[in-house]
């Protein structure tokens, strides 16, 4: 059974958008060499707008609007910080 490193949480931002975060410690494998599986997601107007994850055997990657690109994994904390910084920047563009 996977151990929760970050228990599943849902957060409503000050601009009423949704953030979902979760991370588990899992067995190391070809697709999960760090032994970590995670998903950090920002939803704007009912659409996933920003996400960092390593699901579906695709390695570490991020989603930004309609684009998906690989991203370098340093640590779970670093990835979570990148995610929250990007969400903060994005929400600043929305105005009030």
Short mmCIF file of N, CA, C and O in Angstrom, two decimals:
data_model
loop_
_atom_site.label_atom_id
_atom_site.label_comp_id
_atom_site.label_asym_id
_atom_site.label_seq_id
_atom_site.Cartn_x
_atom_site.Cartn_y
_atom_site.Cartn_z
N UNK A 1 0.84 -1.19 0.00
CA UNK A 1 0.00 0.00 0.00
C UNK A 1 0.88 1.25 0.00
O UNK A 1 1.89 1.31 0.69
N UNK A 2 0.50 2.23 -0.78
CA UNK A 2 1.27 3.47 -0.89
C UNK A 2 1.10 4.31 0.37
O UNK A 2 0.02 4.43 0.91
N UNK A 3 2.20 4.91 0.78
CA UNK A 3 2.19 5.80 1.95
C UNK A 3 2.01 7.23 1.48
O UNK A 3 2.72 7.69 0.58
N UNK A 4 1.08 7.96 2.10
CA UNK A 4 0.84 9.35 1.71
C UNK A 4 1.97 10.23 2.22
O UNK A 4 2.21 10.30 3.42
N UNK A 5 2.68 10.88 1.30
CA UNK A 5 3.68 11.88 1.67
C UNK A 5 2.99 13.23 1.84
O UNK A 5 3.33 14.01 2.72
N UNK A 6 2.05 13.50 0.96
CA UNK A 6 1.18 14.67 1.07
C UNK A 6 -0.25 14.13 0.94
O UNK A 6 -0.64 13.71 -0.15
N UNK A 7 -0.98 14.09 2.04
CA UNK A 7 -2.37 13.60 1.94
C UNK A 7 -3.17 14.45 0.95
O UNK A 7 -2.92 15.64 0.79
N UNK A 8 -4.13 13.81 0.30
CA UNK A 8 -4.96 14.51 -0.69
C UNK A 8 -5.61 15.73 -0.03
O UNK A 8 -6.25 15.62 1.01
N UNK A 9 -5.40 16.88 -0.67
CA UNK A 9 -5.98 18.13 -0.17
C UNK A 9 -6.59 18.91 -1.32
O UNK A 9 -6.05 18.90 -2.42
N UNK A 10 -7.66 19.58 -1.02
CA UNK A 10 -8.28 20.50 -1.98
C UNK A 10 -8.32 21.87 -1.33
O UNK A 10 -8.74 21.99 -0.18
N UNK A 11 -7.86 22.84 -2.07
CA UNK A 11 -7.74 24.21 -1.56
C UNK A 11 -8.49 25.13 -2.52
O UNK A 11 -8.32 25.02 -3.74
N UNK A 12 -9.26 26.04 -1.96
CA UNK A 12 -9.91 27.08 -2.78
C UNK A 12 -9.05 28.34 -2.65
O UNK A 12 -8.78 28.80 -1.54
N UNK A 13 -8.62 28.88 -3.77
CA UNK A 13 -7.77 30.07 -3.75
C UNK A 13 -8.61 31.31 -3.45
O UNK A 13 -9.84 31.27 -3.46
N UNK A 14 -7.92 32.42 -3.21
CA UNK A 14 -8.61 33.69 -2.96
C UNK A 14 -9.47 34.12 -4.14
O UNK A 14 -10.41 34.89 -3.99
N UNK A 15 -9.15 33.61 -5.33
CA UNK A 15 -9.92 33.95 -6.54
C UNK A 15 -10.93 32.86 -6.89
O UNK A 15 -11.41 32.77 -8.01
N UNK A 16 -11.23 31.99 -5.91
CA UNK A 16 -12.22 30.91 -6.05
C UNK A 16 -11.87 29.86 -7.10
O UNK A 16 -12.75 29.28 -7.73
N UNK A 17 -10.57 29.63 -7.28
CA UNK A 17 -10.13 28.53 -8.14
C UNK A 17 -9.77 27.35 -7.24
O UNK A 17 -9.59 27.49 -6.04
N UNK A 18 -9.65 26.18 -7.84
CA UNK A 18 -9.40 24.96 -7.08
C UNK A 18 -7.97 24.47 -7.27
O UNK A 18 -7.47 24.43 -8.40
N UNK A 19 -7.35 24.07 -6.16
CA UNK A 19 -6.05 23.42 -6.19
C UNK A 19 -6.22 22.05 -5.55
O UNK A 19 -6.84 21.92 -4.49
N UNK A 20 -5.68 21.03 -6.21
CA UNK A 20 -5.67 19.69 -5.65
C UNK A 20 -4.23 19.20 -5.60
O UNK A 20 -3.51 19.31 -6.58
N UNK A 21 -3.81 18.69 -4.43
CA UNK A 21 -2.45 18.17 -4.31
C UNK A 21 -2.49 16.82 -3.61
O UNK A 21 -3.32 16.57 -2.72
N UNK A 22 -1.59 15.94 -4.03
CA UNK A 22 -1.44 14.63 -3.40
C UNK A 22 -0.10 14.05 -3.83
O UNK A 22 0.38 14.31 -4.94
N UNK A 23 0.53 13.30 -2.93
CA UNK A 23 1.77 12.60 -3.27
C UNK A 23 1.89 11.35 -2.40
O UNK A 23 1.50 11.35 -1.23
N UNK A 24 2.40 10.28 -3.01
CA UNK A 24 2.57 9.02 -2.30
C UNK A 24 3.99 8.51 -2.44
O UNK A 24 4.63 8.72 -3.48
N UNK A 25 4.44 7.80 -1.44
CA UNK A 25 5.69 7.04 -1.54
C UNK A 25 5.29 5.67 -2.05
O UNK A 25 4.42 5.01 -1.47
N UNK A 26 5.92 5.25 -3.14
CA UNK A 26 5.61 3.96 -3.75
C UNK A 26 6.92 3.21 -3.98
O UNK A 26 8.00 3.75 -3.78
N UNK A 27 6.81 1.98 -4.42
CA UNK A 27 8.00 1.21 -4.74
C UNK A 27 8.73 1.83 -5.92
O UNK A 27 8.09 2.27 -6.89
N UNK A 28 10.03 1.89 -5.85
CA UNK A 28 10.82 2.39 -6.99
C UNK A 28 10.65 1.45 -8.17
O UNK A 28 10.54 0.23 -7.99
N UNK A 29 10.61 2.03 -9.35
CA UNK A 29 10.44 1.23 -10.56
C UNK A 29 11.04 2.00 -11.73
O UNK A 29 11.51 3.13 -11.59
N UNK A 30 10.97 1.40 -12.89
CA UNK A 30 11.46 2.05 -14.12
C UNK A 30 10.78 3.40 -14.34
O UNK A 30 11.41 4.37 -14.71
N UNK A 31 9.47 3.45 -14.08
CA UNK A 31 8.71 4.67 -14.34
C UNK A 31 8.68 5.62 -13.15
O UNK A 31 8.35 6.80 -13.30
N UNK A 32 9.03 5.13 -11.96
CA UNK A 32 9.03 5.95 -10.75
C UNK A 32 10.35 5.72 -10.00
O UNK A 32 10.38 5.16 -8.92
N UNK A 33 11.48 6.17 -10.58
CA UNK A 33 12.79 5.87 -10.01
C UNK A 33 13.01 6.50 -8.63
O UNK A 33 13.81 5.98 -7.85
N UNK A 34 12.29 7.57 -8.31
CA UNK A 34 12.43 8.19 -6.99
C UNK A 34 11.53 7.53 -5.95
O UNK A 34 11.63 7.82 -4.77
N UNK A 35 10.62 6.66 -6.41
CA UNK A 35 9.68 6.04 -5.49
C UNK A 35 8.61 7.01 -5.02
O UNK A 35 8.06 6.87 -3.93
N UNK A 36 8.29 7.97 -5.86
CA UNK A 36 7.28 8.99 -5.54
C UNK A 36 6.31 9.12 -6.71
O UNK A 36 6.72 9.15 -7.87
N UNK A 37 5.04 9.21 -6.39
CA UNK A 37 4.01 9.48 -7.39
C UNK A 37 3.22 10.69 -6.88
O UNK A 37 2.83 10.73 -5.72
N UNK A 38 3.01 11.68 -7.75
CA UNK A 38 2.38 12.92 -7.28
C UNK A 38 1.53 13.57 -8.36
O UNK A 38 1.70 13.30 -9.56
N UNK A 39 0.64 14.44 -7.89
CA UNK A 39 -0.18 15.24 -8.78
C UNK A 39 -0.52 16.55 -8.07
O UNK A 39 -1.08 16.53 -6.98
N UNK A 40 -0.15 17.66 -8.70
CA UNK A 40 -0.48 19.00 -8.20
C UNK A 40 -1.26 19.68 -9.32
O UNK A 40 -0.73 19.86 -10.42
N UNK A 41 -2.50 20.05 -9.06
CA UNK A 41 -3.39 20.53 -10.11
C UNK A 41 -4.08 21.84 -9.73
O UNK A 41 -4.56 21.98 -8.60
N UNK A 42 -4.15 22.76 -10.68
CA UNK A 42 -4.86 24.02 -10.52
C UNK A 42 -5.98 24.05 -11.55
O UNK A 42 -5.74 23.85 -12.74
N UNK A 43 -7.21 24.29 -11.08
CA UNK A 43 -8.38 24.29 -11.96
C UNK A 43 -8.96 25.70 -12.00
O UNK A 43 -9.28 26.28 -10.96
N UNK A 44 -9.07 26.23 -13.22
CA UNK A 44 -9.64 27.56 -13.46
C UNK A 44 -10.82 27.39 -14.40
O UNK A 44 -10.68 26.78 -15.47
N UNK A 45 -11.97 27.89 -14.01
CA UNK A 45 -13.20 27.77 -14.81
C UNK A 45 -13.46 26.32 -15.20
O UNK A 45 -13.71 25.99 -16.37
N UNK A 46 -13.37 25.43 -14.22
CA UNK A 46 -13.64 24.00 -14.38
C UNK A 46 -12.73 23.29 -15.38
O UNK A 46 -13.08 22.25 -15.92
N UNK A 47 -11.55 23.85 -15.62
CA UNK A 47 -10.61 23.22 -16.55
C UNK A 47 -9.22 23.18 -15.92
O UNK A 47 -8.76 24.17 -15.36
N UNK A 48 -8.58 22.02 -16.01
CA UNK A 48 -7.20 21.93 -15.52
C UNK A 48 -6.35 22.89 -16.33
O UNK A 48 -6.24 22.77 -17.54
N UNK A 49 -5.76 23.85 -15.65
CA UNK A 49 -5.00 24.90 -16.31
C UNK A 49 -3.51 24.74 -16.08
O UNK A 49 -2.71 24.97 -16.98
N UNK A 50 -3.14 24.34 -14.86
CA UNK A 50 -1.74 24.10 -14.51
C UNK A 50 -1.69 22.80 -13.73
O UNK A 50 -2.51 22.56 -12.86
N UNK A 51 -0.71 21.98 -14.06
CA UNK A 51 -0.52 20.75 -13.29
C UNK A 51 0.93 20.29 -13.41
O UNK A 51 1.57 20.49 -14.44
N UNK A 52 1.42 19.71 -12.35
CA UNK A 52 2.70 19.01 -12.33
C UNK A 52 2.40 17.60 -11.87
O UNK A 52 1.72 17.41 -10.85
N UNK A 53 2.86 16.60 -12.60
CA UNK A 53 2.63 15.22 -12.18
C UNK A 53 3.61 14.27 -12.85
O UNK A 53 4.39 14.68 -13.72
N UNK A 54 3.56 13.04 -12.42
CA UNK A 54 4.37 12.00 -13.06
C UNK A 54 3.52 10.74 -13.26
O UNK A 54 4.01 9.63 -13.17
N UNK A 55 2.25 10.93 -13.53
CA UNK A 55 1.33 9.81 -13.73
C UNK A 55 1.48 9.21 -15.13
O UNK A 55 2.09 9.80 -16.01
N UNK A 56 0.86 8.08 -15.32
CA UNK A 56 0.74 7.41 -16.62
C UNK A 56 2.08 7.07 -17.26
O UNK A 56 2.22 7.08 -18.47
N UNK A 57 3.07 6.79 -16.42
CA UNK A 57 4.39 6.37 -16.93
C UNK A 57 5.00 7.37 -17.91
O UNK A 57 5.72 6.99 -18.81
N UNK A 58 4.70 8.65 -17.72
CA UNK A 58 5.20 9.68 -18.63
C UNK A 58 6.37 10.46 -18.05
O UNK A 58 6.83 11.42 -18.66
N UNK A 59 6.84 10.11 -16.88
CA UNK A 59 7.91 10.85 -16.26
C UNK A 59 7.40 12.17 -15.70
O UNK A 59 6.20 12.48 -15.74
N UNK A 60 8.30 12.96 -15.19
CA UNK A 60 7.94 14.25 -14.60
C UNK A 60 7.60 15.24 -15.72
O UNK A 60 8.39 15.42 -16.64
N UNK A 61 6.44 15.85 -15.61
CA UNK A 61 6.04 16.82 -16.62
C UNK A 61 5.06 17.82 -16.02
O UNK A 61 4.53 17.62 -14.95
N UNK A 62 4.87 18.90 -16.76
CA UNK A 62 3.90 19.91 -16.33
C UNK A 62 2.94 20.19 -17.48
O UNK A 62 3.29 20.06 -18.66
N UNK A 63 1.76 20.58 -17.09
CA UNK A 63 0.73 21.02 -18.02
C UNK A 63 0.52 22.50 -17.77
O UNK A 63 0.43 22.92 -16.62
N UNK A 64 0.47 23.28 -18.82
CA UNK A 64 0.15 24.70 -18.71
C UNK A 64 -0.80 25.03 -19.84
O UNK A 64 -0.42 24.97 -21.02
N UNK A 65 -2.04 25.32 -19.46
CA UNK A 65 -3.12 25.50 -20.41
C UNK A 65 -3.16 24.27 -21.31
O UNK A 65 -3.35 23.17 -20.83
N UNK A 66 -2.95 24.39 -22.60
CA UNK A 66 -3.06 23.24 -23.50
C UNK A 66 -1.71 22.60 -23.84
O UNK A 66 -1.65 21.77 -24.74
N UNK A 67 -0.65 23.00 -23.15
CA UNK A 67 0.68 22.48 -23.46
C UNK A 67 1.15 21.52 -22.37
O UNK A 67 0.87 21.73 -21.19
N UNK A 68 1.90 20.51 -22.77
CA UNK A 68 2.52 19.59 -21.83
C UNK A 68 3.99 19.50 -22.17
O UNK A 68 4.34 19.36 -23.35
N UNK A 69 4.85 19.61 -21.14
CA UNK A 69 6.28 19.53 -21.38
C UNK A 69 6.97 18.86 -20.21
O UNK A 69 6.51 18.94 -19.07
N UNK A 70 8.09 18.18 -20.48
CA UNK A 70 8.85 17.56 -19.40
C UNK A 70 9.39 18.63 -18.45
O UNK A 70 9.61 19.78 -18.86
N UNK A 71 9.59 18.26 -17.21
CA UNK A 71 10.23 19.18 -16.27
C UNK A 71 11.22 18.40 -15.41
O UNK A 71 11.05 17.21 -15.16
N UNK A 72 12.27 19.09 -15.03
CA UNK A 72 13.32 18.47 -14.22
C UNK A 72 12.82 18.28 -12.80
O UNK A 72 12.26 19.21 -12.20
N UNK A 73 13.01 17.09 -12.26
CA UNK A 73 12.61 16.81 -10.88
C UNK A 73 13.84 16.88 -9.99
O UNK A 73 14.80 16.15 -10.19
N UNK A 74 13.79 17.80 -9.01
CA UNK A 74 14.85 17.91 -8.02
C UNK A 74 14.39 17.27 -6.72
O UNK A 74 15.10 16.47 -6.13
N UNK A 75 13.20 17.67 -6.29
CA UNK A 75 12.60 17.12 -5.09
C UNK A 75 11.10 17.40 -5.12
O UNK A 75 10.63 18.24 -5.89
N UNK A 76 10.37 16.72 -4.27
CA UNK A 76 8.94 16.97 -4.17
C UNK A 76 8.69 18.40 -3.70
O UNK A 76 7.82 19.10 -4.24
N UNK A 77 9.44 18.86 -2.73
CA UNK A 77 9.30 20.22 -2.22
C UNK A 77 9.56 21.26 -3.31
O UNK A 77 8.80 22.22 -3.46
N UNK A 78 10.62 21.06 -4.10
CA UNK A 78 10.94 21.99 -5.19
C UNK A 78 9.81 22.02 -6.22
O UNK A 78 9.42 23.10 -6.68
N UNK A 79 9.28 20.86 -6.56
CA UNK A 79 8.20 20.79 -7.55
C UNK A 79 6.94 21.47 -7.02
O UNK A 79 6.27 22.21 -7.75
N UNK A 80 6.64 21.26 -5.75
CA UNK A 80 5.47 21.90 -5.15
C UNK A 80 5.65 23.41 -5.12
O UNK A 80 4.71 24.16 -5.42
N UNK A 81 6.85 23.89 -4.82
CA UNK A 81 7.12 25.33 -4.84
C UNK A 81 6.96 25.91 -6.25
O UNK A 81 6.38 26.99 -6.42
N UNK A 82 7.48 25.21 -7.26
CA UNK A 82 7.32 25.66 -8.65
C UNK A 82 5.84 25.75 -9.01
O UNK A 82 5.41 26.71 -9.66
N UNK A 83 5.09 24.75 -8.59
CA UNK A 83 3.65 24.71 -8.87
C UNK A 83 2.96 25.93 -8.25
O UNK A 83 2.25 26.67 -8.93
N UNK A 84 3.15 26.14 -6.95
CA UNK A 84 2.47 27.25 -6.28
C UNK A 84 2.92 28.61 -6.82
O UNK A 84 2.11 29.53 -6.94
N UNK A 85 4.18 28.75 -7.18
CA UNK A 85 4.66 30.00 -7.79
C UNK A 85 3.97 30.27 -9.12
O UNK A 85 3.57 31.40 -9.42
N UNK A 86 3.84 29.22 -9.94
CA UNK A 86 3.18 29.37 -11.24
C UNK A 86 1.70 29.70 -11.07
O UNK A 86 1.16 30.54 -11.80
N UNK A 87 1.05 29.06 -10.11
CA UNK A 87 -0.36 29.36 -9.83
C UNK A 87 -0.50 30.82 -9.39
O UNK A 87 -1.39 31.53 -9.87
N UNK A 88 0.37 31.27 -8.51
CA UNK A 88 0.32 32.65 -8.04
C UNK A 88 0.48 33.63 -9.20
O UNK A 88 -0.27 34.61 -9.32
N UNK A 89 1.45 33.37 -10.07
CA UNK A 89 1.67 34.23 -11.24
C UNK A 89 0.43 34.23 -12.14
O UNK A 89 0.02 35.28 -12.64
N UNK A 90 -0.14 33.06 -12.37
CA UNK A 90 -1.31 32.94 -13.24
C UNK A 90 -2.49 33.73 -12.67
O UNK A 90 -3.16 34.48 -13.38
N UNK A 91 -2.72 33.57 -11.37
CA UNK A 91 -3.87 34.26 -10.78
C UNK A 91 -3.69 35.79 -10.80
O UNK A 91 -4.68 36.51 -10.89
N UNK A 92 -2.46 36.26 -10.75
CA UNK A 92 -2.22 37.71 -10.85
C UNK A 92 -2.69 38.25 -12.20
O UNK A 92 -3.10 39.40 -12.30
N UNK A 93 -2.62 37.44 -13.25
CA UNK A 93 -3.05 37.87 -14.57
C UNK A 93 -4.56 37.95 -14.70
O UNK A 93 -5.08 38.53 -15.64
N UNK A 94 -5.29 37.37 -13.73
CA UNK A 94 -6.75 37.33 -13.82
C UNK A 94 -7.40 38.62 -13.36
O UNK A 94 -8.58 38.83 -13.63
N UNK A 95 -6.67 39.48 -12.66
CA UNK A 95 -7.27 40.70 -12.12
C UNK A 95 -8.19 40.36 -10.96
O UNK A 95 -8.13 39.28 -10.39
N UNK A 96 -9.06 41.31 -10.63
CA UNK A 96 -9.97 41.08 -9.48
C UNK A 96 -11.27 40.55 -9.91
O UNK A 96 -12.04 40.54 -10.52
#
